[in-house]
Amino acid sequence: MVILLIAFVFLLLVIAITAIDTQSNGFFTQERIGQYGKSFLIYKLRTLHVKTNKTSLWGRMLRKTKLDELPQLLNILKGEMTLVGPRPDVAGYADKLEGADRIILNLKPGITGLASLKYRNEEHILAQQTHPQHYNDEVIWPDKVRINKWYAENRTISMDVQIIFFTLVPMPFDVDRFIEGKRD
């Protein structure tokens, strides 16, 4: 109970700083595709300033530490998400899933997952590309589908605990090697 109270106070402090920094209510919502292809509003902390549409130092820190994802605990309480699972896609991606890949839509989306661990620095990876949207569509998204499909077919509680650990303790974790090791 004490840990929840401390976490709640910490969340309120982060929201207050974010609201001041972005000159907004501190929140950002976006339609995402969840379990069974149903859309829902995902909650995040706003990292872009409302007037300038630029990310501040605080916003970059929130993104880097993934603290901007904290409000998704509300999505969990609403039953739309879970702690571990495939990240929910924006419209235009989930509907591209075909055949056996659609197994991903049977799962509730998660705040973190194997694909999230592999692409922890996705923004940085895309910023290095000449054509980031093309790279995302042709390289990253298909790889995330592969990883999320594997997770859907092989998930266990102990795997989820490992994923949560490596999310909270950002140390090197080779997702591909992990998957290959589980296949042996």
mmCIF file of the C-alpha atoms, coordinates in Angstrom:
data_MODEL
# 
_entry.id   MODEL 
# 
loop_
_atom_site.group_PDB 
_atom_site.id 
_atom_site.type_symbol 
_atom_site.label_atom_id 
_atom_site.label_alt_id 
_atom_site.label_comp_id 
_atom_site.label_asym_id 
_atom_site.label_entity_id 
_atom_site.label_seq_id 
_atom_site.pdbx_PDB_ins_code 
_atom_site.Cartn_x 
_atom_site.Cartn_y 
_atom_site.Cartn_z 
_atom_site.occupancy 
_atom_site.B_iso_or_equiv 
_atom_site.pdbx_formal_charge 
_atom_site.auth_seq_id 
_atom_site.auth_comp_id 
_atom_site.auth_asym_id 
_atom_site.auth_atom_id 
_atom_site.pdbx_PDB_model_num 
ATOM 1   C CA . MET A 1 1   ? 0.000   0.000   0.000   1.00 0.00 ? 1   MET A CA 1 
ATOM 2   C CA . VAL A 1 2   ? 2.853   2.384   0.855   1.00 0.00 ? 2   VAL A CA 1 
ATOM 3   C CA . ILE A 1 3   ? 4.531   1.645   -2.493  1.00 0.00 ? 3   ILE A CA 1 
ATOM 4   C CA . LEU A 1 4   ? 1.299   2.477   -4.341  1.00 0.00 ? 4   LEU A CA 1 
ATOM 5   C CA . LEU A 1 5   ? 0.973   5.743   -2.437  1.00 0.00 ? 5   LEU A CA 1 
ATOM 6   C CA . ILE A 1 6   ? 4.576   6.694   -3.244  1.00 0.00 ? 6   ILE A CA 1 
ATOM 7   C CA . ALA A 1 7   ? 4.032   5.770   -6.914  1.00 0.00 ? 7   ALA A CA 1 
ATOM 8   C CA . PHE A 1 8   ? 0.836   7.848   -7.011  1.00 0.00 ? 8   PHE A CA 1 
ATOM 9   C CA . VAL A 1 9   ? 2.570   10.900  -5.506  1.00 0.00 ? 9   VAL A CA 1 
ATOM 10  C CA . PHE A 1 10  ? 5.469   10.453  -7.946  1.00 0.00 ? 10  PHE A CA 1 
ATOM 11  C CA . LEU A 1 11  ? 3.018   10.240  -10.865 1.00 0.00 ? 11  LEU A CA 1 
ATOM 12  C CA . LEU A 1 12  ? 1.242   13.419  -9.724  1.00 0.00 ? 12  LEU A CA 1 
ATOM 13  C CA . LEU A 1 13  ? 4.582   15.238  -9.508  1.00 0.00 ? 13  LEU A CA 1 
ATOM 14  C CA . VAL A 1 14  ? 5.591   14.085  -13.016 1.00 0.00 ? 14  VAL A CA 1 
ATOM 15  C CA . ILE A 1 15  ? 2.177   15.124  -14.403 1.00 0.00 ? 15  ILE A CA 1 
ATOM 16  C CA . ALA A 1 16  ? 2.461   18.570  -12.774 1.00 0.00 ? 16  ALA A CA 1 
ATOM 17  C CA . ILE A 1 17  ? 5.962   19.166  -14.197 1.00 0.00 ? 17  ILE A CA 1 
ATOM 18  C CA . THR A 1 18  ? 4.803   17.932  -17.608 1.00 0.00 ? 18  THR A CA 1 
ATOM 19  C CA . ALA A 1 19  ? 1.763   20.225  -17.578 1.00 0.00 ? 19  ALA A CA 1 
ATOM 20  C CA . ILE A 1 20  ? 3.930   23.246  -16.776 1.00 0.00 ? 20  ILE A CA 1 
ATOM 21  C CA . ASP A 1 21  ? 6.580   22.252  -19.325 1.00 0.00 ? 21  ASP A CA 1 
ATOM 22  C CA . THR A 1 22  ? 4.131   21.672  -22.204 1.00 0.00 ? 22  THR A CA 1 
ATOM 23  C CA . GLN A 1 23  ? 1.608   24.369  -21.187 1.00 0.00 ? 23  GLN A CA 1 
ATOM 24  C CA . SER A 1 24  ? -1.176  21.773  -21.304 1.00 0.00 ? 24  SER A CA 1 
ATOM 25  C CA . ASN A 1 25  ? -3.004  19.416  -18.974 1.00 0.00 ? 25  ASN A CA 1 
ATOM 26  C CA . GLY A 1 26  ? 0.061   17.163  -19.261 1.00 0.00 ? 26  GLY A CA 1 
ATOM 27  C CA . PHE A 1 27  ? -1.662  14.363  -21.160 1.00 0.00 ? 27  PHE A CA 1 
ATOM 28  C CA . PHE A 1 28  ? -1.713  13.148  -24.735 1.00 0.00 ? 28  PHE A CA 1 
ATOM 29  C CA . THR A 1 29  ? -4.292  10.722  -26.094 1.00 0.00 ? 29  THR A CA 1 
ATOM 30  C CA . GLN A 1 30  ? -4.226  8.860   -29.366 1.00 0.00 ? 30  GLN A CA 1 
ATOM 31  C CA . GLU A 1 31  ? -6.413  6.235   -30.989 1.00 0.00 ? 31  GLU A CA 1 
ATOM 32  C CA . ARG A 1 32  ? -4.713  2.835   -31.086 1.00 0.00 ? 32  ARG A CA 1 
ATOM 33  C CA . ILE A 1 33  ? -5.762  -0.624  -32.148 1.00 0.00 ? 33  ILE A CA 1 
ATOM 34  C CA . GLY A 1 34  ? -6.091  -3.141  -29.334 1.00 0.00 ? 34  GLY A CA 1 
ATOM 35  C CA . GLN A 1 35  ? -7.253  -6.671  -28.725 1.00 0.00 ? 35  GLN A CA 1 
ATOM 36  C CA . TYR A 1 36  ? -9.385  -8.168  -31.521 1.00 0.00 ? 36  TYR A CA 1 
ATOM 37  C CA . GLY A 1 37  ? -8.746  -5.065  -33.625 1.00 0.00 ? 37  GLY A CA 1 
ATOM 38  C CA . LYS A 1 38  ? -10.880 -2.791  -31.420 1.00 0.00 ? 38  LYS A CA 1 
ATOM 39  C CA . SER A 1 39  ? -9.797  0.836   -31.199 1.00 0.00 ? 39  SER A CA 1 
ATOM 40  C CA . PHE A 1 40  ? -9.244  2.630   -27.890 1.00 0.00 ? 40  PHE A CA 1 
ATOM 41  C CA . LEU A 1 41  ? -7.641  5.827   -26.624 1.00 0.00 ? 41  LEU A CA 1 
ATOM 42  C CA . ILE A 1 42  ? -4.159  5.343   -25.231 1.00 0.00 ? 42  ILE A CA 1 
ATOM 43  C CA . TYR A 1 43  ? -2.947  7.738   -22.536 1.00 0.00 ? 43  TYR A CA 1 
ATOM 44  C CA . LYS A 1 44  ? 0.560   9.163   -22.434 1.00 0.00 ? 44  LYS A CA 1 
ATOM 45  C CA . LEU A 1 45  ? 2.287   12.109  -20.858 1.00 0.00 ? 45  LEU A CA 1 
ATOM 46  C CA . ARG A 1 46  ? 2.630   14.930  -23.357 1.00 0.00 ? 46  ARG A CA 1 
ATOM 47  C CA . THR A 1 47  ? 6.231   15.450  -24.445 1.00 0.00 ? 47  THR A CA 1 
ATOM 48  C CA . LEU A 1 48  ? 5.681   18.155  -27.060 1.00 0.00 ? 48  LEU A CA 1 
ATOM 49  C CA . HIS A 1 49  ? 5.056   21.795  -26.162 1.00 0.00 ? 49  HIS A CA 1 
ATOM 50  C CA . VAL A 1 50  ? 1.530   22.757  -27.250 1.00 0.00 ? 50  VAL A CA 1 
ATOM 51  C CA . LYS A 1 51  ? 2.495   26.022  -28.978 1.00 0.00 ? 51  LYS A CA 1 
ATOM 52  C CA . THR A 1 52  ? 5.865   25.130  -30.527 1.00 0.00 ? 52  THR A CA 1 
ATOM 53  C CA . ASN A 1 53  ? 5.260   21.392  -31.123 1.00 0.00 ? 53  ASN A CA 1 
ATOM 54  C CA . LYS A 1 54  ? 8.887   20.818  -30.026 1.00 0.00 ? 54  LYS A CA 1 
ATOM 55  C CA . THR A 1 55  ? 10.211  18.426  -27.418 1.00 0.00 ? 55  THR A CA 1 
ATOM 56  C CA . SER A 1 56  ? 11.829  20.020  -24.391 1.00 0.00 ? 56  SER A CA 1 
ATOM 57  C CA . LEU A 1 57  ? 14.651  18.555  -22.322 1.00 0.00 ? 57  LEU A CA 1 
ATOM 58  C CA . TRP A 1 58  ? 11.990  17.285  -19.883 1.00 0.00 ? 58  TRP A CA 1 
ATOM 59  C CA . GLY A 1 59  ? 10.032  15.720  -22.754 1.00 0.00 ? 59  GLY A CA 1 
ATOM 60  C CA . ARG A 1 60  ? 13.155  13.983  -24.082 1.00 0.00 ? 60  ARG A CA 1 
ATOM 61  C CA . MET A 1 61  ? 13.870  12.650  -20.593 1.00 0.00 ? 61  MET A CA 1 
ATOM 62  C CA . LEU A 1 62  ? 10.310  11.329  -20.300 1.00 0.00 ? 62  LEU A CA 1 
ATOM 63  C CA . ARG A 1 63  ? 10.622  9.535   -23.646 1.00 0.00 ? 63  ARG A CA 1 
ATOM 64  C CA . LYS A 1 64  ? 14.098  8.162   -22.947 1.00 0.00 ? 64  LYS A CA 1 
ATOM 65  C CA . THR A 1 65  ? 13.063  6.728   -19.573 1.00 0.00 ? 65  THR A CA 1 
ATOM 66  C CA . LYS A 1 66  ? 9.631   5.679   -20.916 1.00 0.00 ? 66  LYS A CA 1 
ATOM 67  C CA . LEU A 1 67  ? 7.978   7.613   -18.077 1.00 0.00 ? 67  LEU A CA 1 
ATOM 68  C CA . ASP A 1 68  ? 5.672   9.117   -20.699 1.00 0.00 ? 68  ASP A CA 1 
ATOM 69  C CA . GLU A 1 69  ? 4.002   5.676   -20.754 1.00 0.00 ? 69  GLU A CA 1 
ATOM 70  C CA . LEU A 1 70  ? 2.950   5.777   -17.052 1.00 0.00 ? 70  LEU A CA 1 
ATOM 71  C CA . PRO A 1 71  ? -0.633  6.955   -17.724 1.00 0.00 ? 71  PRO A CA 1 
ATOM 72  C CA . GLN A 1 72  ? -1.206  3.693   -19.593 1.00 0.00 ? 72  GLN A CA 1 
ATOM 73  C CA . LEU A 1 73  ? -1.773  2.212   -16.152 1.00 0.00 ? 73  LEU A CA 1 
ATOM 74  C CA . LEU A 1 74  ? -5.230  3.775   -16.630 1.00 0.00 ? 74  LEU A CA 1 
ATOM 75  C CA . ASN A 1 75  ? -5.596  1.722   -19.822 1.00 0.00 ? 75  ASN A CA 1 
ATOM 76  C CA . ILE A 1 76  ? -4.749  -1.370  -17.775 1.00 0.00 ? 76  ILE A CA 1 
ATOM 77  C CA . LEU A 1 77  ? -7.345  -0.474  -15.142 1.00 0.00 ? 77  LEU A CA 1 
ATOM 78  C CA . LYS A 1 78  ? -9.912  -0.031  -17.934 1.00 0.00 ? 78  LYS A CA 1 
ATOM 79  C CA . GLY A 1 79  ? -9.055  -3.517  -19.231 1.00 0.00 ? 79  GLY A CA 1 
ATOM 80  C CA . GLU A 1 80  ? -7.721  -2.243  -22.584 1.00 0.00 ? 80  GLU A CA 1 
ATOM 81  C CA . MET A 1 81  ? -4.072  -3.100  -21.967 1.00 0.00 ? 81  MET A CA 1 
ATOM 82  C CA . THR A 1 82  ? -1.801  -5.256  -19.840 1.00 0.00 ? 82  THR A CA 1 
ATOM 83  C CA . LEU A 1 83  ? 1.746   -4.792  -18.565 1.00 0.00 ? 83  LEU A CA 1 
ATOM 84  C CA . VAL A 1 84  ? 3.381   -7.113  -21.119 1.00 0.00 ? 84  VAL A CA 1 
ATOM 85  C CA . GLY A 1 85  ? 2.262   -7.667  -24.683 1.00 0.00 ? 85  GLY A CA 1 
ATOM 86  C CA . PRO A 1 86  ? 2.640   -6.245  -28.167 1.00 0.00 ? 86  PRO A CA 1 
ATOM 87  C CA . ARG A 1 87  ? 2.521   -2.446  -28.253 1.00 0.00 ? 87  ARG A CA 1 
ATOM 88  C CA . PRO A 1 88  ? -0.780  -1.212  -29.682 1.00 0.00 ? 88  PRO A CA 1 
ATOM 89  C CA . ASP A 1 89  ? -0.430  0.080   -33.235 1.00 0.00 ? 89  ASP A CA 1 
ATOM 90  C CA . VAL A 1 90  ? -1.965  3.170   -34.742 1.00 0.00 ? 90  VAL A CA 1 
ATOM 91  C CA . ALA A 1 91  ? -4.612  2.537   -37.378 1.00 0.00 ? 91  ALA A CA 1 
ATOM 92  C CA . GLY A 1 92  ? -3.077  1.541   -40.684 1.00 0.00 ? 92  GLY A CA 1 
ATOM 93  C CA . TYR A 1 93  ? -0.749  -1.121  -39.304 1.00 0.00 ? 93  TYR A CA 1 
ATOM 94  C CA . ALA A 1 94  ? -2.807  -3.681  -37.367 1.00 0.00 ? 94  ALA A CA 1 
ATOM 95  C CA . ASP A 1 95  ? -5.196  -3.978  -40.306 1.00 0.00 ? 95  ASP A CA 1 
ATOM 96  C CA . LYS A 1 96  ? -2.241  -5.072  -42.476 1.00 0.00 ? 96  LYS A CA 1 
ATOM 97  C CA . LEU A 1 97  ? -1.778  -8.229  -40.417 1.00 0.00 ? 97  LEU A CA 1 
ATOM 98  C CA . GLU A 1 98  ? -2.628  -11.299 -42.487 1.00 0.00 ? 98  GLU A CA 1 
ATOM 99  C CA . GLY A 1 99  ? -3.017  -15.025 -41.895 1.00 0.00 ? 99  GLY A CA 1 
ATOM 100 C CA . ALA A 1 100 ? -1.129  -16.443 -38.920 1.00 0.00 ? 100 ALA A CA 1 
ATOM 101 C CA . ASP A 1 101 ? 0.203   -12.954 -38.024 1.00 0.00 ? 101 ASP A CA 1 
ATOM 102 C CA . ARG A 1 102 ? -3.296  -12.001 -36.865 1.00 0.00 ? 102 ARG A CA 1 
ATOM 103 C CA . ILE A 1 103 ? -2.675  -14.059 -33.707 1.00 0.00 ? 103 ILE A CA 1 
ATOM 104 C CA . ILE A 1 104 ? -1.138  -10.856 -32.345 1.00 0.00 ? 104 ILE A CA 1 
ATOM 105 C CA . LEU A 1 105 ? -4.609  -9.283  -32.227 1.00 0.00 ? 105 LEU A CA 1 
ATOM 106 C CA . ASN A 1 106 ? -5.788  -12.010 -29.825 1.00 0.00 ? 106 ASN A CA 1 
ATOM 107 C CA . LEU A 1 107 ? -3.617  -10.459 -27.108 1.00 0.00 ? 107 LEU A CA 1 
ATOM 108 C CA . LYS A 1 108 ? -4.236  -7.334  -25.109 1.00 0.00 ? 108 LYS A CA 1 
ATOM 109 C CA . PRO A 1 109 ? -1.572  -4.809  -26.005 1.00 0.00 ? 109 PRO A CA 1 
ATOM 110 C CA . GLY A 1 110 ? 1.073   -4.132  -23.395 1.00 0.00 ? 110 GLY A CA 1 
ATOM 111 C CA . ILE A 1 111 ? 3.018   -1.231  -21.984 1.00 0.00 ? 111 ILE A CA 1 
ATOM 112 C CA . THR A 1 112 ? 6.164   -3.217  -22.729 1.00 0.00 ? 112 THR A CA 1 
ATOM 113 C CA . GLY A 1 113 ? 7.090   -6.326  -24.655 1.00 0.00 ? 113 GLY A CA 1 
ATOM 114 C CA . LEU A 1 114 ? 9.887   -8.098  -26.483 1.00 0.00 ? 114 LEU A CA 1 
ATOM 115 C CA . ALA A 1 115 ? 9.609   -5.802  -29.522 1.00 0.00 ? 115 ALA A CA 1 
ATOM 116 C CA . SER A 1 116 ? 9.668   -2.788  -27.191 1.00 0.00 ? 116 SER A CA 1 
ATOM 117 C CA . LEU A 1 117 ? 12.906  -4.056  -25.692 1.00 0.00 ? 117 LEU A CA 1 
ATOM 118 C CA . LYS A 1 118 ? 14.511  -4.634  -29.091 1.00 0.00 ? 118 LYS A CA 1 
ATOM 119 C CA . TYR A 1 119 ? 13.436  -1.207  -30.345 1.00 0.00 ? 119 TYR A CA 1 
ATOM 120 C CA . ARG A 1 120 ? 13.947  0.668   -27.087 1.00 0.00 ? 120 ARG A CA 1 
ATOM 121 C CA . ASN A 1 121 ? 15.784  3.334   -29.129 1.00 0.00 ? 121 ASN A CA 1 
ATOM 122 C CA . GLU A 1 122 ? 13.425  3.326   -32.099 1.00 0.00 ? 122 GLU A CA 1 
ATOM 123 C CA . GLU A 1 123 ? 13.278  7.116   -32.354 1.00 0.00 ? 123 GLU A CA 1 
ATOM 124 C CA . HIS A 1 124 ? 17.077  7.253   -32.559 1.00 0.00 ? 124 HIS A CA 1 
ATOM 125 C CA . ILE A 1 125 ? 17.193  4.427   -35.135 1.00 0.00 ? 125 ILE A CA 1 
ATOM 126 C CA . LEU A 1 126 ? 14.625  6.197   -37.321 1.00 0.00 ? 126 LEU A CA 1 
ATOM 127 C CA . ALA A 1 127 ? 16.384  9.559   -36.942 1.00 0.00 ? 127 ALA A CA 1 
ATOM 128 C CA . GLN A 1 128 ? 19.489  7.988   -38.531 1.00 0.00 ? 128 GLN A CA 1 
ATOM 129 C CA . GLN A 1 129 ? 17.579  6.932   -41.655 1.00 0.00 ? 129 GLN A CA 1 
ATOM 130 C CA . THR A 1 130 ? 17.322  8.913   -44.885 1.00 0.00 ? 130 THR A CA 1 
ATOM 131 C CA . HIS A 1 131 ? 13.717  7.700   -45.290 1.00 0.00 ? 131 HIS A CA 1 
ATOM 132 C CA . PRO A 1 132 ? 12.501  6.912   -41.764 1.00 0.00 ? 132 PRO A CA 1 
ATOM 133 C CA . GLN A 1 133 ? 8.902   6.054   -42.716 1.00 0.00 ? 133 GLN A CA 1 
ATOM 134 C CA . HIS A 1 134 ? 10.076  3.611   -45.393 1.00 0.00 ? 134 HIS A CA 1 
ATOM 135 C CA . TYR A 1 135 ? 12.584  2.041   -42.964 1.00 0.00 ? 135 TYR A CA 1 
ATOM 136 C CA . ASN A 1 136 ? 9.872   1.683   -40.351 1.00 0.00 ? 136 ASN A CA 1 
ATOM 137 C CA . ASP A 1 137 ? 7.425   0.104   -42.797 1.00 0.00 ? 137 ASP A CA 1 
ATOM 138 C CA . GLU A 1 138 ? 9.917   -2.228  -44.498 1.00 0.00 ? 138 GLU A CA 1 
ATOM 139 C CA . VAL A 1 139 ? 12.276  -3.177  -41.645 1.00 0.00 ? 139 VAL A CA 1 
ATOM 140 C CA . ILE A 1 140 ? 11.077  -2.327  -38.145 1.00 0.00 ? 140 ILE A CA 1 
ATOM 141 C CA . TRP A 1 141 ? 7.355   -3.069  -38.403 1.00 0.00 ? 141 TRP A CA 1 
ATOM 142 C CA . PRO A 1 142 ? 7.783   -6.502  -40.060 1.00 0.00 ? 142 PRO A CA 1 
ATOM 143 C CA . ASP A 1 143 ? 10.381  -7.398  -37.420 1.00 0.00 ? 143 ASP A CA 1 
ATOM 144 C CA . LYS A 1 144 ? 8.015   -6.324  -34.641 1.00 0.00 ? 144 LYS A CA 1 
ATOM 145 C CA . VAL A 1 145 ? 5.321   -8.526  -36.195 1.00 0.00 ? 145 VAL A CA 1 
ATOM 146 C CA . ARG A 1 146 ? 7.753   -11.480 -36.190 1.00 0.00 ? 146 ARG A CA 1 
ATOM 147 C CA . ILE A 1 147 ? 8.689   -10.870 -32.544 1.00 0.00 ? 147 ILE A CA 1 
ATOM 148 C CA . ASN A 1 148 ? 5.106   -10.280 -31.388 1.00 0.00 ? 148 ASN A CA 1 
ATOM 149 C CA . LYS A 1 149 ? 3.872   -13.387 -33.217 1.00 0.00 ? 149 LYS A CA 1 
ATOM 150 C CA . TRP A 1 150 ? 6.575   -15.449 -31.514 1.00 0.00 ? 150 TRP A CA 1 
ATOM 151 C CA . TYR A 1 151 ? 5.595   -13.944 -28.150 1.00 0.00 ? 151 TYR A CA 1 
ATOM 152 C CA . ALA A 1 152 ? 1.907   -14.750 -28.752 1.00 0.00 ? 152 ALA A CA 1 
ATOM 153 C CA . GLU A 1 153 ? 2.798   -18.371 -29.474 1.00 0.00 ? 153 GLU A CA 1 
ATOM 154 C CA . ASN A 1 154 ? 5.324   -18.833 -26.629 1.00 0.00 ? 154 ASN A CA 1 
ATOM 155 C CA . ARG A 1 155 ? 4.507   -16.460 -23.773 1.00 0.00 ? 155 ARG A CA 1 
ATOM 156 C CA . THR A 1 156 ? 4.833   -17.530 -20.173 1.00 0.00 ? 156 THR A CA 1 
ATOM 157 C CA . ILE A 1 157 ? 4.594   -15.782 -16.835 1.00 0.00 ? 157 ILE A CA 1 
ATOM 158 C CA . SER A 1 158 ? 8.335   -16.192 -16.271 1.00 0.00 ? 158 SER A CA 1 
ATOM 159 C CA . MET A 1 159 ? 9.005   -14.595 -19.679 1.00 0.00 ? 159 MET A CA 1 
ATOM 160 C CA . ASP A 1 160 ? 6.753   -11.669 -18.728 1.00 0.00 ? 160 ASP A CA 1 
ATOM 161 C CA . VAL A 1 161 ? 8.712   -11.218 -15.481 1.00 0.00 ? 161 VAL A CA 1 
ATOM 162 C CA . GLN A 1 162 ? 11.965  -11.138 -17.474 1.00 0.00 ? 162 GLN A CA 1 
ATOM 163 C CA . ILE A 1 163 ? 10.505  -8.580  -19.896 1.00 0.00 ? 163 ILE A CA 1 
ATOM 164 C CA . ILE A 1 164 ? 9.377   -6.364  -17.009 1.00 0.00 ? 164 ILE A CA 1 
ATOM 165 C CA . PHE A 1 165 ? 12.816  -6.668  -15.390 1.00 0.00 ? 165 PHE A CA 1 
ATOM 166 C CA . PHE A 1 166 ? 14.673  -5.670  -18.574 1.00 0.00 ? 166 PHE A CA 1 
ATOM 167 C CA . THR A 1 167 ? 12.213  -2.813  -19.112 1.00 0.00 ? 167 THR A CA 1 
ATOM 168 C CA . LEU A 1 168 ? 12.862  -1.398  -15.644 1.00 0.00 ? 168 LEU A CA 1 
ATOM 169 C CA . VAL A 1 169 ? 16.608  -2.114  -15.666 1.00 0.00 ? 169 VAL A CA 1 
ATOM 170 C CA . PRO A 1 170 ? 17.760  -0.837  -19.064 1.00 0.00 ? 170 PRO A CA 1 
ATOM 171 C CA . MET A 1 171 ? 20.688  -3.145  -19.656 1.00 0.00 ? 171 MET A CA 1 
ATOM 172 C CA . PRO A 1 172 ? 21.581  -4.973  -22.856 1.00 0.00 ? 172 PRO A CA 1 
ATOM 173 C CA . PHE A 1 173 ? 19.074  -7.658  -23.798 1.00 0.00 ? 173 PHE A CA 1 
ATOM 174 C CA . ASP A 1 174 ? 19.379  -9.423  -27.152 1.00 0.00 ? 174 ASP A CA 1 
ATOM 175 C CA . VAL A 1 175 ? 15.776  -10.239 -28.091 1.00 0.00 ? 175 VAL A CA 1 
ATOM 176 C CA . ASP A 1 176 ? 16.728  -12.281 -31.167 1.00 0.00 ? 176 ASP A CA 1 
ATOM 177 C CA . ARG A 1 177 ? 19.163  -14.380 -29.156 1.00 0.00 ? 177 ARG A CA 1 
ATOM 178 C CA . PHE A 1 178 ? 16.505  -14.828 -26.453 1.00 0.00 ? 178 PHE A CA 1 
ATOM 179 C CA . ILE A 1 179 ? 13.988  -16.071 -29.026 1.00 0.00 ? 179 ILE A CA 1 
ATOM 180 C CA . GLU A 1 180 ? 16.514  -18.408 -30.629 1.00 0.00 ? 180 GLU A CA 1 
ATOM 181 C CA . GLY A 1 181 ? 17.493  -19.763 -27.199 1.00 0.00 ? 181 GLY A CA 1 
ATOM 182 C CA . LYS A 1 182 ? 13.862  -20.537 -26.422 1.00 0.00 ? 182 LYS A CA 1 
ATOM 183 C CA . ARG A 1 183 ? 13.498  -22.466 -29.696 1.00 0.00 ? 183 ARG A CA 1 
ATOM 184 C CA . ASP A 1 184 ? 16.318  -24.888 -28.885 1.00 0.00 ? 184 ASP A CA 1 
# 
